[in-house]
CSV table of C-alpha atoms and ligand atoms in Angstrom, one decimal:
chain,number,residue,atom,x,y,z
A,24,UNK,CA,35.0,0.8,-4.9
A,25,UNK,CA,31.6,-0.9,-4.8
A,26,UNK,CA,28.3,0.1,-3.2
A,27,UNK,CA,24.9,-1.5,-2.8
A,28,UNK,CA,21.5,0.1,-3.5
A,29,UNK,CA,18.5,-1.1,-1.6
A,30,UNK,CA,14.8,-0.1,-1.6
A,31,UNK,CA,13.0,-0.7,1.6
A,32,UNK,CA,9.7,-0.2,3.3
A,33,UNK,CA,6.7,0.9,1.2
A,34,UNK,CA,7.3,1.5,-2.4
A,35,UNK,CA,6.9,4.9,-3.8
A,36,UNK,CA,6.6,6.0,-7.5
A,37,UNK,CA,10.1,7.4,-8.3
A,38,UNK,CA,12.1,4.8,-6.6
A,39,UNK,CA,13.2,3.5,-10.0
A,40,UNK,CA,14.2,6.9,-11.1
A,41,UNK,CA,16.4,7.2,-8.1
A,42,UNK,CA,18.0,3.7,-8.6
A,43,UNK,CA,18.7,4.7,-12.1
A,44,UNK,CA,20.5,8.0,-11.0
A,45,UNK,CA,22.4,6.0,-8.4
A,46,UNK,CA,23.7,3.5,-10.7
A,47,UNK,CA,24.6,5.8,-13.7
A,48,UNK,CA,26.2,8.6,-11.6
A,49,UNK,CA,28.2,6.0,-9.6
A,50,UNK,CA,29.4,4.0,-12.7
A,51,UNK,CA,30.4,7.1,-14.4
A,52,UNK,CA,32.3,8.2,-11.3
A,53,UNK,CA,34.1,4.7,-11.2
A,54,UNK,CA,32.1,3.0,-8.5
A,55,UNK,CA,30.5,-0.4,-9.2
A,56,UNK,CA,27.1,-0.9,-8.1
A,57,UNK,CA,25.1,-3.9,-6.9
A,58,UNK,CA,21.2,-4.1,-6.3
A,59,UNK,CA,20.0,-5.7,-3.0
A,60,UNK,CA,16.8,-7.3,-3.8
A,61,UNK,CA,13.6,-7.4,-1.5
A,62,UNK,CA,14.7,-4.7,1.0
A,63,UNK,CA,17.0,-5.8,3.9
A,64,UNK,CA,15.8,-9.3,3.2
A,65,UNK,CA,18.1,-9.2,0.4
A,66,UNK,CA,21.0,-8.5,2.8
A,67,UNK,CA,20.1,-11.1,5.4
A,68,UNK,CA,19.8,-13.8,2.5
A,69,UNK,CA,22.4,-12.5,0.1
A,70,UNK,CA,20.1,-11.7,-2.8
A,71,UNK,CA,22.4,-9.4,-4.6
A,72,UNK,CA,22.8,-8.7,-8.3
A,73,UNK,CA,25.1,-6.4,-10.3
A,74,UNK,CA,23.7,-3.4,-11.9
A,75,UNK,CA,25.0,-2.0,-15.0
A,76,UNK,CA,24.3,1.3,-17.1
A,77,UNK,CA,22.0,-0.8,-19.3
A,78,UNK,CA,20.2,-2.7,-16.6
A,79,UNK,CA,18.6,0.4,-15.3
A,80,UNK,CA,17.5,1.5,-18.8
A,81,UNK,CA,13.7,1.9,-19.5
A,82,UNK,CA,12.7,2.3,-15.9
A,83,UNK,CA,12.6,6.0,-15.1
A,84,UNK,CA,8.8,6.1,-16.0
A,85,UNK,CA,7.9,3.1,-13.9
A,86,UNK,CA,6.2,3.0,-10.5
A,87,UNK,CA,7.1,0.5,-7.9
A,88,UNK,CA,10.5,-0.6,-7.6
A,89,UNK,CA,12.5,-3.0,-10.0
A,90,UNK,CA,14.5,-4.2,-6.8
A,91,UNK,CA,11.3,-4.9,-5.0
A,92,UNK,CA,10.8,-4.1,-1.4
A,93,UNK,CA,9.6,-5.7,1.9
A,94,UNK,CA,9.6,-4.5,5.6
A,95,UNK,CA,12.3,-6.6,7.3
A,96,UNK,CA,11.7,-7.1,11.0
A,97,UNK,CA,14.8,-9.4,11.2
A,98,UNK,CA,17.2,-6.6,10.9
A,99,UNK,CA,16.1,-5.3,14.2
A,100,UNK,CA,17.6,-8.3,15.7
A,101,UNK,CA,21.5,-8.9,16.4
A,102,UNK,CA,21.2,-12.2,14.3
A,103,UNK,CA,19.7,-10.3,11.4
A,104,UNK,CA,22.5,-7.6,11.5
A,105,UNK,CA,25.0,-10.4,11.7
A,106,UNK,CA,23.7,-12.0,8.6
A,107,UNK,CA,23.5,-8.6,6.8
A,108,UNK,CA,27.2,-8.1,7.7
A,109,UNK,CA,28.1,-11.3,6.2
A,110,UNK,CA,26.6,-10.5,3.0
A,111,UNK,CA,28.0,-7.0,2.9
A,112,UNK,CA,31.6,-8.6,3.5
A,113,UNK,CA,31.1,-11.4,1.0
A,114,UNK,CA,30.2,-9.0,-1.6
A,115,UNK,CA,32.9,-6.5,-0.6
A,116,UNK,CA,30.6,-3.5,-0.4
A,117,UNK,CA,32.2,-0.1,0.7
A,118,UNK,CA,28.8,1.6,1.2
A,119,UNK,CA,25.1,1.2,1.2
A,120,UNK,CA,22.5,3.6,-0.4
A,121,UNK,CA,19.2,3.1,1.2
A,122,UNK,CA,16.1,4.4,-0.6
A,123,UNK,CA,13.0,4.5,1.7
A,124,UNK,CA,11.4,6.1,4.8
A,125,UNK,CA,12.6,6.8,8.2
A,126,UNK,CA,12.0,3.1,9.3
A,127,UNK,CA,14.4,2.0,6.7
A,128,UNK,CA,16.9,4.6,7.7
A,129,UNK,CA,16.8,3.3,11.3
A,130,UNK,CA,17.8,-0.1,9.8
A,131,UNK,CA,20.6,1.7,8.0
A,132,UNK,CA,21.8,3.3,11.1
A,133,UNK,CA,21.8,0.0,13.0
A,134,UNK,CA,23.8,-1.5,10.2
A,135,UNK,CA,26.4,1.2,10.3
A,136,UNK,CA,26.7,1.0,13.9
A,137,UNK,CA,27.1,-2.8,14.0
A,138,UNK,CA,29.0,-3.3,10.6
A,139,UNK,CA,30.7,0.0,10.1
A,140,UNK,CA,29.5,0.4,6.6
A,141,UNK,CA,28.8,4.0,5.3
A,142,UNK,CA,25.1,4.4,4.9
A,143,UNK,CA,23.4,7.2,2.7
A,144,UNK,CA,19.8,7.5,2.7
A,145,UNK,CA,17.5,8.7,-0.1
A,146,UNK,CA,14.0,9.7,1.3
A,147,UNK,CA,11.1,8.0,-0.7
A,148,UNK,CA,7.6,7.4,0.6
A,149,UNK,CA,4.4,8.8,-0.4
A,150,UNK,CA,3.7,9.7,3.3
A,151,UNK,CA,6.2,12.6,3.1
A,152,UNK,CA,6.8,12.0,6.9
A,153,UNK,CA,10.5,12.2,7.0
A,154,UNK,CA,12.2,14.9,8.8
A,155,UNK,CA,15.2,16.9,7.1
A,156,UNK,CA,13.4,17.2,3.8
A,157,UNK,CA,10.6,19.3,2.7
A,158,UNK,CA,9.6,16.4,0.3
A,159,UNK,CA,10.2,12.8,-0.2
A,160,UNK,CA,10.2,10.8,-3.7
A,161,UNK,CA,6.6,9.7,-4.6
A,162,UNK,CA,4.8,12.2,-2.5
A,163,UNK,CA,4.1,14.4,-5.5
A,164,UNK,CA,2.8,11.5,-7.6
A,165,UNK,CA,0.5,10.1,-4.7
A,166,UNK,CA,-0.9,13.7,-4.2
A,167,UNK,CA,-1.7,13.8,-8.0
A,168,UNK,CA,-3.2,10.3,-8.0
A,169,UNK,CA,-5.5,11.1,-5.1
A,170,UNK,CA,-6.5,14.4,-6.7
A,171,UNK,CA,-7.5,12.9,-10.1
A,172,UNK,CA,-9.6,10.3,-8.1
A,173,UNK,CA,-11.2,13.1,-6.0
A,174,UNK,CA,-11.9,15.3,-9.0
A,175,UNK,CA,-14.0,12.4,-10.4
A,176,UNK,CA,-15.7,11.9,-7.1
A,177,UNK,CA,-16.4,15.5,-7.1
A,178,UNK,CA,-18.5,15.1,-10.5
A,179,UNK,CA,-20.8,12.6,-9.0
A,180,UNK,CA,-20.8,14.3,-5.6
A,181,UNK,CA,-22.2,17.4,-7.4
A,182,UNK,CA,-24.6,15.6,-9.4
A,183,UNK,CA,-26.3,14.2,-6.4
A,184,UNK,CA,-25.7,17.0,-3.7
A,185,UNK,CA,-23.8,14.5,-1.6
A,186,UNK,CA,-21.1,14.6,1.1
A,187,UNK,CA,-18.1,12.3,0.5
A,188,UNK,CA,-15.6,11.1,2.9
A,189,UNK,CA,-12.4,10.3,1.0
A,190,UNK,CA,-9.8,8.3,3.0
A,191,UNK,CA,-6.1,8.8,1.9
A,192,UNK,CA,-3.1,7.1,3.0
A,193,UNK,CA,-0.2,8.5,5.3
A,194,UNK,CA,0.2,6.1,8.0
A,195,UNK,CA,-0.1,7.9,11.4
A,196,UNK,CA,0.5,11.3,9.7
A,197,UNK,CA,-1.5,13.8,7.7
A,198,UNK,CA,0.9,15.3,5.2
A,199,UNK,CA,-0.6,13.5,2.3
A,200,UNK,CA,-4.2,14.5,3.5
A,201,UNK,CA,-3.4,18.1,3.8
A,202,UNK,CA,-1.7,18.5,0.4
A,203,UNK,CA,-4.6,16.5,-1.2
A,204,UNK,CA,-7.2,18.3,0.8
A,205,UNK,CA,-6.0,21.9,-0.2
A,206,UNK,CA,-5.6,21.0,-3.9
A,207,UNK,CA,-8.7,19.1,-4.2
A,208,UNK,CA,-10.7,21.8,-2.7
A,209,UNK,CA,-11.9,19.8,0.3
A,210,UNK,CA,-14.3,21.4,2.5
A,211,UNK,CA,-12.9,19.5,5.6
A,212,UNK,CA,-9.5,17.8,6.2
A,213,UNK,CA,-9.2,15.5,9.1
A,214,UNK,CA,-5.7,14.6,10.2
A,215,UNK,CA,-4.3,13.0,13.4
A,216,UNK,CA,-2.3,16.0,14.2
A,217,UNK,CA,-5.2,18.2,14.8
A,218,UNK,CA,-7.9,17.5,17.2
A,219,UNK,CA,-11.6,17.4,16.0
A,220,UNK,CA,-15.0,16.0,17.2
A,221,UNK,CA,-17.4,14.3,14.9
A,222,UNK,CA,-20.0,16.8,16.1
A,223,UNK,CA,-17.8,19.6,14.9
A,224,UNK,CA,-17.7,17.9,11.5
A,225,UNK,CA,-21.6,17.9,11.4
A,226,UNK,CA,-21.7,21.5,12.4
A,227,UNK,CA,-19.3,22.5,9.6
A,228,UNK,CA,-21.4,20.7,7.1
A,229,UNK,CA,-24.6,22.5,8.3
A,230,UNK,CA,-22.9,25.8,8.1
A,231,UNK,CA,-21.6,24.9,4.6
A,232,UNK,CA,-25.3,24.0,3.9
A,233,UNK,CA,-26.6,27.3,5.1
A,234,UNK,CA,-24.0,29.2,2.9
A,235,UNK,CA,-25.5,27.4,-0.2
A,236,UNK,CA,-22.7,24.7,-0.5
A,237,UNK,CA,-24.4,21.7,-1.9
A,238,UNK,CA,-21.4,19.3,-1.9
A,239,UNK,CA,-18.4,18.7,0.4
A,240,UNK,CA,-15.6,16.7,0.0
A,241,UNK,CA,-14.1,15.5,3.4
A,242,UNK,CA,-10.5,14.3,3.0
A,243,UNK,CA,-9.6,12.1,5.9
A,244,UNK,CA,-6.3,10.6,6.8
A,245,UNK,CA,-6.2,7.0,7.6
A,246,UNK,CA,-4.3,7.9,10.7
A,247,UNK,CA,-7.5,9.3,12.2
A,248,UNK,CA,-8.6,5.6,12.7
A,249,UNK,CA,-11.7,4.1,11.1
A,250,UNK,CA,-12.9,6.8,8.7
A,251,UNK,CA,-16.2,5.0,8.3
A,252,UNK,CA,-17.3,6.1,11.8
A,253,UNK,CA,-17.2,9.6,10.3
A,254,UNK,CA,-19.6,8.6,7.6
A,255,UNK,CA,-21.9,6.9,10.2
A,256,UNK,CA,-22.0,10.0,12.4
A,257,UNK,CA,-23.0,12.2,9.4
A,258,UNK,CA,-25.5,9.7,8.4
A,259,UNK,CA,-27.2,9.4,11.7
A,260,UNK,CA,-26.9,13.1,13.0
A,261,UNK,CA,-27.6,15.0,9.8
A,262,UNK,CA,-29.9,15.0,6.9
A,263,UNK,CA,-27.0,14.9,4.4
A,264,UNK,CA,-26.6,12.1,1.9
A,265,UNK,CA,-23.1,10.7,2.5
A,266,UNK,CA,-20.8,8.2,0.8
A,267,UNK,CA,-17.4,6.8,1.7
A,268,UNK,CA,-14.3,6.0,-0.6
A,269,UNK,CA,-11.2,4.5,0.6
A,270,UNK,CA,-8.4,5.3,-2.1
A,271,UNK,CA,-5.9,2.8,-0.7
A,272,UNK,CA,-3.0,1.4,-2.5
A,273,UNK,CA,-4.0,3.1,-5.7
A,274,UNK,CA,-2.0,6.1,-4.3
A,275,UNK,CA,1.3,4.0,-4.2
A,276,UNK,CA,1.3,3.0,-7.8
A,277,UNK,CA,1.5,4.8,-11.1
A,278,UNK,CA,4.1,6.4,-13.3
A,279,UNK,CA,6.0,9.0,-11.1
A,280,UNK,CA,5.2,12.6,-12.0
A,281,UNK,CA,7.9,14.9,-13.6
A,282,UNK,CA,8.5,16.3,-10.0
A,283,UNK,CA,9.0,12.9,-8.4
A,284,UNK,CA,11.4,11.9,-11.1
A,285,UNK,CA,13.3,15.2,-10.8
A,286,UNK,CA,13.8,14.9,-7.1
A,287,UNK,CA,14.7,11.2,-7.5
A,288,UNK,CA,17.4,12.1,-10.1
A,289,UNK,CA,18.7,14.9,-8.0
A,290,UNK,CA,18.7,12.9,-4.7
A,291,UNK,CA,20.3,9.8,-6.4
A,292,UNK,CA,23.1,11.9,-7.8
A,293,UNK,CA,23.8,13.7,-4.6
A,294,UNK,CA,23.8,10.5,-2.6
A,295,UNK,CA,26.7,9.3,-4.6
A,296,UNK,CA,28.6,12.6,-4.4
A,297,UNK,CA,28.2,12.2,-0.5
A,298,UNK,CA,29.5,8.8,-0.7
A,299,UNK,CA,32.5,9.9,-2.8
A,300,UNK,CA,33.1,12.6,-0.2
A,301,UNK,CA,33.5,10.1,2.4
A,302,UNK,CA,30.1,11.0,4.1
A,303,UNK,CA,28.6,8.6,6.6
A,304,UNK,CA,25.0,8.3,8.2
A,305,UNK,CA,23.7,11.2,6.0
A,306,UNK,CA,20.3,11.6,4.0
A,307,UNK,CA,19.8,13.7,1.2
A,308,UNK,CA,16.9,16.1,1.2
A,309,UNK,CA,15.2,19.1,-0.2
A,310,UNK,CA,15.0,22.5,1.5
A,311,UNK,CA,13.2,25.1,-0.5
A,312,UNK,CA,14.9,24.7,-4.0
A,313,UNK,CA,18.2,23.3,-2.6
A,314,UNK,CA,19.4,19.6,-2.4
A,315,UNK,CA,20.8,19.4,1.1
A,316,UNK,CA,22.3,16.5,3.3
A,317,UNK,CA,21.3,15.9,6.8
A,318,UNK,CA,22.4,13.6,9.7
A,319,UNK,CA,20.5,10.2,9.5
A,320,UNK,CA,20.5,10.4,13.4
A,321,UNK,CA,18.6,13.8,13.3
A,322,UNK,CA,16.2,12.3,10.6
A,323,UNK,CA,15.4,9.2,12.8
A,324,UNK,CA,15.0,11.3,16.1
A,325,UNK,CA,13.1,14.1,15.1
A,326,UNK,CA,9.2,14.2,14.2
A,327,UNK,CA,8.5,16.3,11.1
A,328,UNK,CA,6.0,19.1,11.7
A,329,UNK,CA,2.7,19.6,9.9
A,330,UNK,CA,2.3,22.8,8.1
A,331,UNK,CA,-0.5,24.3,10.2
A,332,UNK,CA,-0.4,27.5,8.0
A,333,UNK,CA,-1.4,25.3,5.0
A,334,UNK,CA,-3.9,23.5,6.9
A,335,UNK,CA,-5.6,26.7,8.1
A,336,UNK,CA,-5.5,28.0,4.4
A,337,UNK,CA,-7.3,25.0,3.2
A,338,UNK,CA,-10.2,25.7,5.7
A,339,UNK,CA,-10.3,29.4,4.8
A,340,UNK,CA,-10.5,28.7,1.0
A,341,UNK,CA,-13.3,26.1,1.6
A,342,UNK,CA,-16.0,28.9,2.3
B,15,F6P,O1,4.2,4.2,4.1
B,15,F6P,C1,3.5,4.0,3.0
B,15,F6P,C2,2.1,3.4,3.2
B,15,F6P,O2,1.4,3.4,1.9
B,15,F6P,C3,1.2,4.2,4.2
B,15,F6P,O3,0.6,5.5,3.8
B,15,F6P,C4,0.3,3.0,4.6
B,15,F6P,O4,-0.2,3.2,5.9
B,15,F6P,C5,1.3,1.8,4.6
B,15,F6P,O5,2.4,2.1,3.7
B,15,F6P,C6,0.5,0.6,4.1
B,15,F6P,O6,1.5,-0.5,4.1
B,15,F6P,P1,1.2,-1.8,3.5
B,15,F6P,O7,1.5,-1.8,1.9
B,15,F6P,O8,2.4,-2.6,4.0
B,15,F6P,O9,-0.2,-2.3,3.8
C-alpha cells in the first residue's frame, strides 16, 4: 500500500512533527509514503517525492512545513480535480493524509467524492477554528509566541502608563485572541464573535483608570476588521496615550512547543491507524485528553463555538 501526505493552507508550527509521525508510523506498518509538495498544487502538477524514515529526520523541531504549502483554488474546479486524480492514479496512491485546516479538508472531501480516494485529515492551523477538535496543531505555539511578544509590550506599556492595542491573527475567528488575551492578562479582548462598540471600549478604559490601573493591554482579533480604528477612537475620545502593534506572521513561525509536537505526533499516528482500519473521510482530533476521530463532513459543515466562559473569565480577571 502507498499513501500521500500533503500540507495545505496556512502553515502551522508542528506540521513537520505530524509529517514525521505519519511517515514513520506508516513505514513501520508496511505502508509506503510519498510527499505531495506545495499543497494541492503538487497534486494538480504531479510534484511528488518519496519519503523515507531518514528523510523526515531532524525536522521535529522546525516550524513551517518541509513539504511547503500553498492555497490552491484550482482544486475547486472540475479540471483541477481531474488533474489531481491523474496524479493520484499515476503514483498509485491508496490514500491521502491532509494536514491543514477546514478549507483544506473541503478540498480533501471533494477529492474523495470525485476520485474515490480515502482521505484522512489532521487538523493544523494556528487559528484553532476547526470543529471536531479542541485543539489544532500549531495553536499552542502561536499562543506562546504572541504571549512572549505581549509580555515585552507590557514592560514598555507599564513604564509609560500606556494603552496598547495588540492585533493577533485568527482570520475571522477569535480563538487565538481569547487564549492569548486570557493568558497575557489583557484588560480587554475584542473578537468578531462578541459584539462591542468603540465607545464601550473607552468607557472600560476610563473605569480601569478609576480603579487605579495605569496600563491596559487590548488584544484585538484581526477578524474585527481594521484594528487601527480602535486606536484612533481611544486617541480622539480619551486622554489615554495609546499605541498599536500588529503581531502578524511572527505568530505563524518558530519552533513548535512541546504541546504542538505532542499533538502532532499523536494525530499523525492515529491518522495512519485509521487508514489501516479502512476509514474514509475522517479527521483525527482531540477531545479532552483523548485522541478521537470525526467525520470530515461534520468538520466542514459545523462552525466551532467560542468558549464564552473563558472569554468572560478573562474579563473578570482583568479587574
Ligand atoms: O489561517 C492562518 C492564518 O495565519 C490566519 O490567521 C490569517 O488570517 C491568514 O492565515 C493569513 O494568510 P496569509 O499567510 O495567506 O496571508
